[in-house]
């Protein structure tokens, strides 16, 4: 683009960092940075939160007393890089990797991330966030969709995700991280 006196002007994209993120106001909006771009979404709906609570109960009961690791519920910062900071609905870190959990958040890729879709977050959860989770090495990614009452489980293979099983396949969702975990999918939505 030519400016005054024919000089070439270069437009620079503003790239937000984790330090910028820390300076943002503390209101009811969820803020995340992906590739230096800011994404702001309103507080989740009661139906969304109900699904999150049910998933916490299912996974929490399974993890209790097994020493497998720890489950974290939003809002918790997952700092994937200085320009990639997310707040997944749930994140699990294996016991042998708990060193990545600090006072300020999870510093690096959790082993499992779960996103419960909302109308405002679906495209980002299935697009940019899914790509970021794969790029930074999140081993398993679950997408729960309250509208279709489905749970998709993806496993990292190389740098991309592959479905662990087709949606709706009996006997229920199967995680490779928790091979002995079984539950009725309906229990996520009740």
JSON list of C-alpha atoms in Angstrom, two decimals:
[
{"chain": "A", "resi": 1, "resn": "UNK", "atom": "CA", "xyz": [0.00, 0.00, 0.00]},
{"chain": "A", "resi": 2, "resn": "UNK", "atom": "CA", "xyz": [1.44, 3.39, -0.98]},
{"chain": "A", "resi": 3, "resn": "UNK", "atom": "CA", "xyz": [1.31, 6.22, 1.53]},
{"chain": "A", "resi": 4, "resn": "UNK", "atom": "CA", "xyz": [2.37, 9.85, 1.51]},
{"chain": "A", "resi": 5, "resn": "UNK", "atom": "CA", "xyz": [5.09, 10.60, -1.13]},
{"chain": "A", "resi": 6, "resn": "UNK", "atom": "CA", "xyz": [4.78, 7.11, -2.60]},
{"chain": "A", "resi": 7, "resn": "UNK", "atom": "CA", "xyz": [6.51, 5.40, 0.33]},
{"chain": "A", "resi": 8, "resn": "UNK", "atom": "CA", "xyz": [5.57, 1.79, 0.88]},
{"chain": "A", "resi": 9, "resn": "UNK", "atom": "CA", "xyz": [3.54, 1.37, 4.07]},
{"chain": "A", "resi": 10, "resn": "UNK", "atom": "CA", "xyz": [3.41, -1.98, 5.82]},
{"chain": "A", "resi": 11, "resn": "UNK", "atom": "CA", "xyz": [0.48, -2.84, 8.06]},
{"chain": "A", "resi": 12, "resn": "UNK", "atom": "CA", "xyz": [1.42, -4.88, 11.08]},
{"chain": "A", "resi": 13, "resn": "UNK", "atom": "CA", "xyz": [-1.00, -7.27, 12.70]},
{"chain": "A", "resi": 14, "resn": "UNK", "atom": "CA", "xyz": [-1.36, -6.83, 16.45]},
{"chain": "A", "resi": 15, "resn": "UNK", "atom": "CA", "xyz": [-0.25, -10.08, 18.07]},
{"chain": "A", "resi": 16, "resn": "UNK", "atom": "CA", "xyz": [-1.47, -10.52, 21.62]},
{"chain": "A", "resi": 17, "resn": "UNK", "atom": "CA", "xyz": [0.61, -12.44, 24.14]},
{"chain": "A", "resi": 18, "resn": "UNK", "atom": "CA", "xyz": [0.10, -14.10, 27.50]},
{"chain": "A", "resi": 19, "resn": "UNK", "atom": "CA", "xyz": [1.31, -10.89, 29.16]},
{"chain": "A", "resi": 20, "resn": "UNK", "atom": "CA", "xyz": [-1.46, -8.93, 27.37]},
{"chain": "A", "resi": 21, "resn": "UNK", "atom": "CA", "xyz": [-3.92, -11.62, 28.45]},
{"chain": "A", "resi": 22, "resn": "UNK", "atom": "CA", "xyz": [-2.96, -11.12, 32.11]},
{"chain": "A", "resi": 23, "resn": "UNK", "atom": "CA", "xyz": [-3.85, -7.42, 31.83]},
{"chain": "A", "resi": 24, "resn": "UNK", "atom": "CA", "xyz": [-7.40, -8.00, 30.53]},
{"chain": "A", "resi": 25, "resn": "UNK", "atom": "CA", "xyz": [-10.39, -7.21, 32.75]},
{"chain": "A", "resi": 26, "resn": "UNK", "atom": "CA", "xyz": [-11.87, -9.89, 34.98]},
{"chain": "A", "resi": 27, "resn": "UNK", "atom": "CA", "xyz": [-15.51, -10.02, 33.87]},
{"chain": "A", "resi": 28, "resn": "UNK", "atom": "CA", "xyz": [-17.90, -12.86, 33.01]},
{"chain": "A", "resi": 29, "resn": "UNK", "atom": "CA", "xyz": [-16.49, -13.26, 29.49]},
{"chain": "A", "resi": 30, "resn": "UNK", "atom": "CA", "xyz": [-14.12, -16.05, 28.55]},
{"chain": "A", "resi": 31, "resn": "UNK", "atom": "CA", "xyz": [-11.03, -14.75, 26.83]},
{"chain": "A", "resi": 32, "resn": "UNK", "atom": "CA", "xyz": [-8.66, -16.92, 24.84]},
{"chain": "A", "resi": 33, "resn": "UNK", "atom": "CA", "xyz": [-5.76, -16.15, 22.53]},
{"chain": "A", "resi": 34, "resn": "UNK", "atom": "CA", "xyz": [-5.11, -18.37, 19.51]},
{"chain": "A", "resi": 35, "resn": "UNK", "atom": "CA", "xyz": [-2.19, -17.47, 17.28]},
{"chain": "A", "resi": 36, "resn": "UNK", "atom": "CA", "xyz": [-2.08, -14.02, 18.87]},
{"chain": "A", "resi": 37, "resn": "UNK", "atom": "CA", "xyz": [-5.75, -13.28, 18.06]},
{"chain": "A", "resi": 38, "resn": "UNK", "atom": "CA", "xyz": [-8.25, -12.60, 20.85]},
{"chain": "A", "resi": 39, "resn": "UNK", "atom": "CA", "xyz": [-11.48, -14.60, 21.10]},
{"chain": "A", "resi": 40, "resn": "UNK", "atom": "CA", "xyz": [-14.13, -13.48, 23.60]},
{"chain": "A", "resi": 41, "resn": "UNK", "atom": "CA", "xyz": [-17.25, -15.48, 24.39]},
{"chain": "A", "resi": 42, "resn": "UNK", "atom": "CA", "xyz": [-20.03, -14.89, 26.92]},
{"chain": "A", "resi": 43, "resn": "UNK", "atom": "CA", "xyz": [-20.59, -17.03, 29.98]},
{"chain": "A", "resi": 44, "resn": "UNK", "atom": "CA", "xyz": [-21.88, -20.50, 29.05]},
{"chain": "A", "resi": 45, "resn": "UNK", "atom": "CA", "xyz": [-25.54, -21.51, 29.20]},
{"chain": "A", "resi": 46, "resn": "UNK", "atom": "CA", "xyz": [-27.01, -23.62, 32.02]},
{"chain": "A", "resi": 47, "resn": "UNK", "atom": "CA", "xyz": [-27.29, -26.61, 29.65]},
{"chain": "A", "resi": 48, "resn": "UNK", "atom": "CA", "xyz": [-23.63, -26.32, 28.75]},
{"chain": "A", "resi": 49, "resn": "UNK", "atom": "CA", "xyz": [-22.67, -26.13, 32.42]},
{"chain": "A", "resi": 50, "resn": "UNK", "atom": "CA", "xyz": [-24.87, -29.13, 33.27]},
{"chain": "A", "resi": 51, "resn": "UNK", "atom": "CA", "xyz": [-22.96, -31.22, 30.70]},
{"chain": "A", "resi": 52, "resn": "UNK", "atom": "CA", "xyz": [-19.65, -30.01, 32.18]},
{"chain": "A", "resi": 53, "resn": "UNK", "atom": "CA", "xyz": [-20.78, -30.98, 35.71]},
{"chain": "A", "resi": 54, "resn": "UNK", "atom": "CA", "xyz": [-21.89, -34.42, 34.50]},
{"chain": "A", "resi": 55, "resn": "UNK", "atom": "CA", "xyz": [-18.55, -35.00, 32.74]},
{"chain": "A", "resi": 56, "resn": "UNK", "atom": "CA", "xyz": [-16.71, -33.93, 35.90]},
{"chain": "A", "resi": 57, "resn": "UNK", "atom": "CA", "xyz": [-18.73, -36.44, 37.92]},
{"chain": "A", "resi": 58, "resn": "UNK", "atom": "CA", "xyz": [-18.16, -39.26, 35.40]},
{"chain": "A", "resi": 59, "resn": "UNK", "atom": "CA", "xyz": [-14.42, -38.65, 35.12]},
{"chain": "A", "resi": 60, "resn": "UNK", "atom": "CA", "xyz": [-13.97, -37.68, 38.77]},
{"chain": "A", "resi": 61, "resn": "UNK", "atom": "CA", "xyz": [-15.56, -40.93, 39.94]},
{"chain": "A", "resi": 62, "resn": "UNK", "atom": "CA", "xyz": [-13.36, -42.89, 37.55]},
{"chain": "A", "resi": 63, "resn": "UNK", "atom": "CA", "xyz": [-10.18, -41.12, 38.65]},
{"chain": "A", "resi": 64, "resn": "UNK", "atom": "CA", "xyz": [-10.90, -41.27, 42.40]},
{"chain": "A", "resi": 65, "resn": "UNK", "atom": "CA", "xyz": [-8.29, -43.32, 44.21]},
{"chain": "A", "resi": 66, "resn": "UNK", "atom": "CA", "xyz": [-6.53, -44.49, 41.05]},
{"chain": "A", "resi": 67, "resn": "UNK", "atom": "CA", "xyz": [-3.65, -41.99, 41.08]},
{"chain": "A", "resi": 68, "resn": "UNK", "atom": "CA", "xyz": [-3.91, -41.47, 37.32]},
{"chain": "A", "resi": 69, "resn": "UNK", "atom": "CA", "xyz": [-3.71, -37.68, 37.41]},
{"chain": "A", "resi": 70, "resn": "UNK", "atom": "CA", "xyz": [-5.81, -34.59, 38.01]},
{"chain": "A", "resi": 71, "resn": "UNK", "atom": "CA", "xyz": [-8.87, -33.11, 36.32]},
{"chain": "A", "resi": 72, "resn": "UNK", "atom": "CA", "xyz": [-9.26, -29.32, 35.98]},
{"chain": "A", "resi": 73, "resn": "UNK", "atom": "CA", "xyz": [-12.45, -27.39, 35.20]},
{"chain": "A", "resi": 74, "resn": "UNK", "atom": "CA", "xyz": [-12.79, -23.97, 33.54]},
{"chain": "A", "resi": 75, "resn": "UNK", "atom": "CA", "xyz": [-11.86, -21.36, 34.16]},
{"chain": "A", "resi": 76, "resn": "UNK", "atom": "CA", "xyz": [-8.24, -22.50, 34.24]},
{"chain": "A", "resi": 77, "resn": "UNK", "atom": "CA", "xyz": [-5.60, -21.07, 31.92]},
{"chain": "A", "resi": 78, "resn": "UNK", "atom": "CA", "xyz": [-3.83, -23.50, 29.64]},
{"chain": "A", "resi": 79, "resn": "UNK", "atom": "CA", "xyz": [-0.76, -21.71, 28.33]},
{"chain": "A", "resi": 80, "resn": "UNK", "atom": "CA", "xyz": [0.24, -23.58, 25.18]},
{"chain": "A", "resi": 81, "resn": "UNK", "atom": "CA", "xyz": [2.63, -20.80, 24.08]},
{"chain": "A", "resi": 82, "resn": "UNK", "atom": "CA", "xyz": [3.05, -17.07, 24.62]},
{"chain": "A", "resi": 83, "resn": "UNK", "atom": "CA", "xyz": [0.44, -16.45, 21.87]},
{"chain": "A", "resi": 84, "resn": "UNK", "atom": "CA", "xyz": [-1.86, -19.43, 22.55]},
{"chain": "A", "resi": 85, "resn": "UNK", "atom": "CA", "xyz": [-3.77, -19.29, 25.85]},
{"chain": "A", "resi": 86, "resn": "UNK", "atom": "CA", "xyz": [-7.04, -21.22, 26.18]},
{"chain": "A", "resi": 87, "resn": "UNK", "atom": "CA", "xyz": [-9.60, -22.12, 28.81]},
{"chain": "A", "resi": 88, "resn": "UNK", "atom": "CA", "xyz": [-11.00, -25.54, 27.90]},
{"chain": "A", "resi": 89, "resn": "UNK", "atom": "CA", "xyz": [-14.10, -26.73, 29.72]},
{"chain": "A", "resi": 90, "resn": "UNK", "atom": "CA", "xyz": [-12.10, -29.64, 31.20]},
{"chain": "A", "resi": 91, "resn": "UNK", "atom": "CA", "xyz": [-8.46, -30.62, 31.11]},
{"chain": "A", "resi": 92, "resn": "UNK", "atom": "CA", "xyz": [-6.75, -33.73, 32.46]},
{"chain": "A", "resi": 93, "resn": "UNK", "atom": "CA", "xyz": [-3.05, -34.04, 33.25]},
{"chain": "A", "resi": 94, "resn": "UNK", "atom": "CA", "xyz": [-1.53, -37.48, 33.92]},
{"chain": "A", "resi": 95, "resn": "UNK", "atom": "CA", "xyz": [0.17, -38.01, 37.29]},
{"chain": "A", "resi": 96, "resn": "UNK", "atom": "CA", "xyz": [3.65, -38.25, 35.77]},
{"chain": "A", "resi": 97, "resn": "UNK", "atom": "CA", "xyz": [3.18, -34.83, 34.10]},
{"chain": "A", "resi": 98, "resn": "UNK", "atom": "CA", "xyz": [1.69, -32.80, 36.96]},
{"chain": "A", "resi": 99, "resn": "UNK", "atom": "CA", "xyz": [4.81, -30.63, 36.96]},
{"chain": "A", "resi": 100, "resn": "UNK", "atom": "CA", "xyz": [3.24, -28.58, 34.15]},
{"chain": "A", "resi": 101, "resn": "UNK", "atom": "CA", "xyz": [0.53, -27.40, 36.58]},
{"chain": "A", "resi": 102, "resn": "UNK", "atom": "CA", "xyz": [1.61, -24.19, 38.29]},
{"chain": "A", "resi": 103, "resn": "UNK", "atom": "CA", "xyz": [-0.03, -21.51, 40.41]},
{"chain": "A", "resi": 104, "resn": "UNK", "atom": "CA", "xyz": [-0.92, -19.53, 37.26]},
{"chain": "A", "resi": 105, "resn": "UNK", "atom": "CA", "xyz": [-2.29, -22.39, 35.18]},
{"chain": "A", "resi": 106, "resn": "UNK", "atom": "CA", "xyz": [-1.31, -25.37, 33.08]},
{"chain": "A", "resi": 107, "resn": "UNK", "atom": "CA", "xyz": [1.97, -24.58, 31.33]},
{"chain": "A", "resi": 108, "resn": "UNK", "atom": "CA", "xyz": [1.84, -26.79, 28.24]},
{"chain": "A", "resi": 109, "resn": "UNK", "atom": "CA", "xyz": [-0.42, -29.38, 26.69]},
{"chain": "A", "resi": 110, "resn": "UNK", "atom": "CA", "xyz": [-2.72, -31.36, 29.00]},
{"chain": "A", "resi": 111, "resn": "UNK", "atom": "CA", "xyz": [-3.16, -35.04, 28.10]},
{"chain": "A", "resi": 112, "resn": "UNK", "atom": "CA", "xyz": [-6.90, -34.60, 27.55]},
{"chain": "A", "resi": 113, "resn": "UNK", "atom": "CA", "xyz": [-8.99, -31.56, 26.71]},
{"chain": "A", "resi": 114, "resn": "UNK", "atom": "CA", "xyz": [-12.79, -31.58, 26.62]},
{"chain": "A", "resi": 115, "resn": "UNK", "atom": "CA", "xyz": [-14.85, -28.82, 25.02]},
{"chain": "A", "resi": 116, "resn": "UNK", "atom": "CA", "xyz": [-18.63, -28.67, 25.38]},
{"chain": "A", "resi": 117, "resn": "UNK", "atom": "CA", "xyz": [-19.95, -26.84, 22.34]},
{"chain": "A", "resi": 118, "resn": "UNK", "atom": "CA", "xyz": [-21.99, -23.67, 22.50]},
{"chain": "A", "resi": 119, "resn": "UNK", "atom": "CA", "xyz": [-23.45, -21.87, 19.48]},
{"chain": "A", "resi": 120, "resn": "UNK", "atom": "CA", "xyz": [-20.80, -19.16, 19.87]},
{"chain": "A", "resi": 121, "resn": "UNK", "atom": "CA", "xyz": [-17.85, -21.53, 20.33]},
{"chain": "A", "resi": 122, "resn": "UNK", "atom": "CA", "xyz": [-18.54, -24.46, 17.99]},
{"chain": "A", "resi": 123, "resn": "UNK", "atom": "CA", "xyz": [-16.64, -23.22, 14.92]},
{"chain": "A", "resi": 124, "resn": "UNK", "atom": "CA", "xyz": [-13.57, -22.26, 16.98]},
{"chain": "A", "resi": 125, "resn": "UNK", "atom": "CA", "xyz": [-13.68, -25.49, 19.04]},
{"chain": "A", "resi": 126, "resn": "UNK", "atom": "CA", "xyz": [-13.79, -27.59, 15.86]},
{"chain": "A", "resi": 127, "resn": "UNK", "atom": "CA", "xyz": [-11.34, -25.38, 13.97]},
{"chain": "A", "resi": 128, "resn": "UNK", "atom": "CA", "xyz": [-8.62, -23.22, 15.48]},
{"chain": "A", "resi": 129, "resn": "UNK", "atom": "CA", "xyz": [-8.67, -24.79, 18.94]},
{"chain": "A", "resi": 130, "resn": "UNK", "atom": "CA", "xyz": [-8.64, -28.34, 17.57]},
{"chain": "A", "resi": 131, "resn": "UNK", "atom": "CA", "xyz": [-5.67, -27.43, 15.35]},
{"chain": "A", "resi": 132, "resn": "UNK", "atom": "CA", "xyz": [-3.85, -25.78, 18.27]},
{"chain": "A", "resi": 133, "resn": "UNK", "atom": "CA", "xyz": [-4.46, -28.73, 20.59]},
{"chain": "A", "resi": 134, "resn": "UNK", "atom": "CA", "xyz": [-3.03, -31.09, 17.95]},
{"chain": "A", "resi": 135, "resn": "UNK", "atom": "CA", "xyz": [-0.08, -28.82, 17.19]},
{"chain": "A", "resi": 136, "resn": "UNK", "atom": "CA", "xyz": [0.90, -28.58, 20.86]},
{"chain": "A", "resi": 137, "resn": "UNK", "atom": "CA", "xyz": [0.45, -32.31, 21.55]},
{"chain": "A", "resi": 138, "resn": "UNK", "atom": "CA", "xyz": [-2.82, -32.79, 23.46]},
{"chain": "A", "resi": 139, "resn": "UNK", "atom": "CA", "xyz": [-3.13, -36.59, 23.22]},
{"chain": "A", "resi": 140, "resn": "UNK", "atom": "CA", "xyz": [-6.92, -36.84, 23.34]},
{"chain": "A", "resi": 141, "resn": "UNK", "atom": "CA", "xyz": [-9.63, -34.29, 22.48]},
{"chain": "A", "resi": 142, "resn": "UNK", "atom": "CA", "xyz": [-13.31, -34.76, 23.29]},
{"chain": "A", "resi": 143, "resn": "UNK", "atom": "CA", "xyz": [-16.05, -32.62, 21.77]},
{"chain": "A", "resi": 144, "resn": "UNK", "atom": "CA", "xyz": [-19.42, -32.82, 23.53]},
{"chain": "A", "resi": 145, "resn": "UNK", "atom": "CA", "xyz": [-22.37, -31.38, 21.61]},
{"chain": "A", "resi": 146, "resn": "UNK", "atom": "CA", "xyz": [-25.47, -30.70, 23.75]},
{"chain": "A", "resi": 147, "resn": "UNK", "atom": "CA", "xyz": [-27.60, -30.00, 20.66]},
{"chain": "A", "resi": 148, "resn": "UNK", "atom": "CA", "xyz": [-26.99, -33.39, 19.02]},
{"chain": "A", "resi": 149, "resn": "UNK", "atom": "CA", "xyz": [-26.28, -35.15, 22.35]},
{"chain": "A", "resi": 150, "resn": "UNK", "atom": "CA", "xyz": [-23.08, -36.64, 20.96]},
{"chain": "A", "resi": 151, "resn": "UNK", "atom": "CA", "xyz": [-19.57, -37.05, 22.27]},
{"chain": "A", "resi": 152, "resn": "UNK", "atom": "CA", "xyz": [-16.73, -37.28, 19.77]},
{"chain": "A", "resi": 153, "resn": "UNK", "atom": "CA", "xyz": [-13.40, -38.65, 20.99]},
{"chain": "A", "resi": 154, "resn": "UNK", "atom": "CA", "xyz": [-10.27, -37.90, 18.97]},
{"chain": "A", "resi": 155, "resn": "UNK", "atom": "CA", "xyz": [-6.77, -39.32, 19.46]},
{"chain": "A", "resi": 156, "resn": "UNK", "atom": "CA", "xyz": [-3.63, -37.53, 18.30]},
{"chain": "A", "resi": 157, "resn": "UNK", "atom": "CA", "xyz": [-1.85, -39.41, 15.51]},
{"chain": "A", "resi": 158, "resn": "UNK", "atom": "CA", "xyz": [1.21, -37.51, 14.42]},
{"chain": "A", "resi": 159, "resn": "UNK", "atom": "CA", "xyz": [0.05, -33.91, 14.13]},
{"chain": "A", "resi": 160, "resn": "UNK", "atom": "CA", "xyz": [-3.67, -34.47, 13.50]},
{"chain": "A", "resi": 161, "resn": "UNK", "atom": "CA", "xyz": [-6.62, -36.04, 15.27]},
{"chain": "A", "resi": 162, "resn": "UNK", "atom": "CA", "xyz": [-8.37, -39.24, 14.24]},
{"chain": "A", "resi": 163, "resn": "UNK", "atom": "CA", "xyz": [-11.71, -40.35, 15.68]},
{"chain": "A", "resi": 164, "resn": "UNK", "atom": "CA", "xyz": [-11.32, -43.09, 18.29]},
{"chain": "A", "resi": 165, "resn": "UNK", "atom": "CA", "xyz": [-14.70, -44.53, 17.35]},
{"chain": "A", "resi": 166, "resn": "UNK", "atom": "CA", "xyz": [-17.68, -43.46, 15.29]},
{"chain": "A", "resi": 167, "resn": "UNK", "atom": "CA", "xyz": [-20.22, -41.36, 17.18]},
{"chain": "A", "resi": 168, "resn": "UNK", "atom": "CA", "xyz": [-22.89, -43.47, 18.84]},
{"chain": "A", "resi": 169, "resn": "UNK", "atom": "CA", "xyz": [-20.98, -46.76, 18.62]},
{"chain": "A", "resi": 170, "resn": "UNK", "atom": "CA", "xyz": [-21.97, -49.12, 21.47]},
{"chain": "A", "resi": 171, "resn": "UNK", "atom": "CA", "xyz": [-21.18, -49.78, 24.28]},
{"chain": "A", "resi": 172, "resn": "UNK", "atom": "CA", "xyz": [-20.58, -46.05, 24.77]},
{"chain": "A", "resi": 173, "resn": "UNK", "atom": "CA", "xyz": [-17.69, -43.63, 24.49]},
{"chain": "A", "resi": 174, "resn": "UNK", "atom": "CA", "xyz": [-14.23, -45.24, 24.71]},
{"chain": "A", "resi": 175, "resn": "UNK", "atom": "CA", "xyz": [-11.14, -43.31, 25.70]},
{"chain": "A", "resi": 176, "resn": "UNK", "atom": "CA", "xyz": [-7.66, -44.61, 25.01]},
{"chain": "A", "resi": 177, "resn": "UNK", "atom": "CA", "xyz": [-6.41, -42.67, 28.05]},
{"chain": "A", "resi": 178, "resn": "UNK", "atom": "CA", "xyz": [-8.95, -44.47, 30.26]},
{"chain": "A", "resi": 179, "resn": "UNK", "atom": "CA", "xyz": [-9.49, -47.87, 28.63]},
{"chain": "A", "resi": 180, "resn": "UNK", "atom": "CA", "xyz": [-11.52, -49.21, 31.55]},
{"chain": "A", "resi": 181, "resn": "UNK", "atom": "CA", "xyz": [-13.86, -46.20, 31.68]},
{"chain": "A", "resi": 182, "resn": "UNK", "atom": "CA", "xyz": [-17.39, -46.98, 30.51]},
{"chain": "A", "resi": 183, "resn": "UNK", "atom": "CA", "xyz": [-20.45, -44.80, 30.83]},
{"chain": "A", "resi": 184, "resn": "UNK", "atom": "CA", "xyz": [-23.82, -44.29, 29.24]},
{"chain": "A", "resi": 185, "resn": "UNK", "atom": "CA", "xyz": [-23.67, -41.29, 26.93]},
{"chain": "A", "resi": 186, "resn": "UNK", "atom": "CA", "xyz": [-27.15, -40.26, 28.14]},
{"chain": "A", "resi": 187, "resn": "UNK", "atom": "CA", "xyz": [-25.64, -39.57, 31.57]},
{"chain": "A", "resi": 188, "resn": "UNK", "atom": "CA", "xyz": [-23.74, -36.60, 30.07]},
{"chain": "A", "resi": 189, "resn": "UNK", "atom": "CA", "xyz": [-27.00, -34.87, 29.09]},
{"chain": "A", "resi": 190, "resn": "UNK", "atom": "CA", "xyz": [-29.32, -35.75, 32.02]}
]
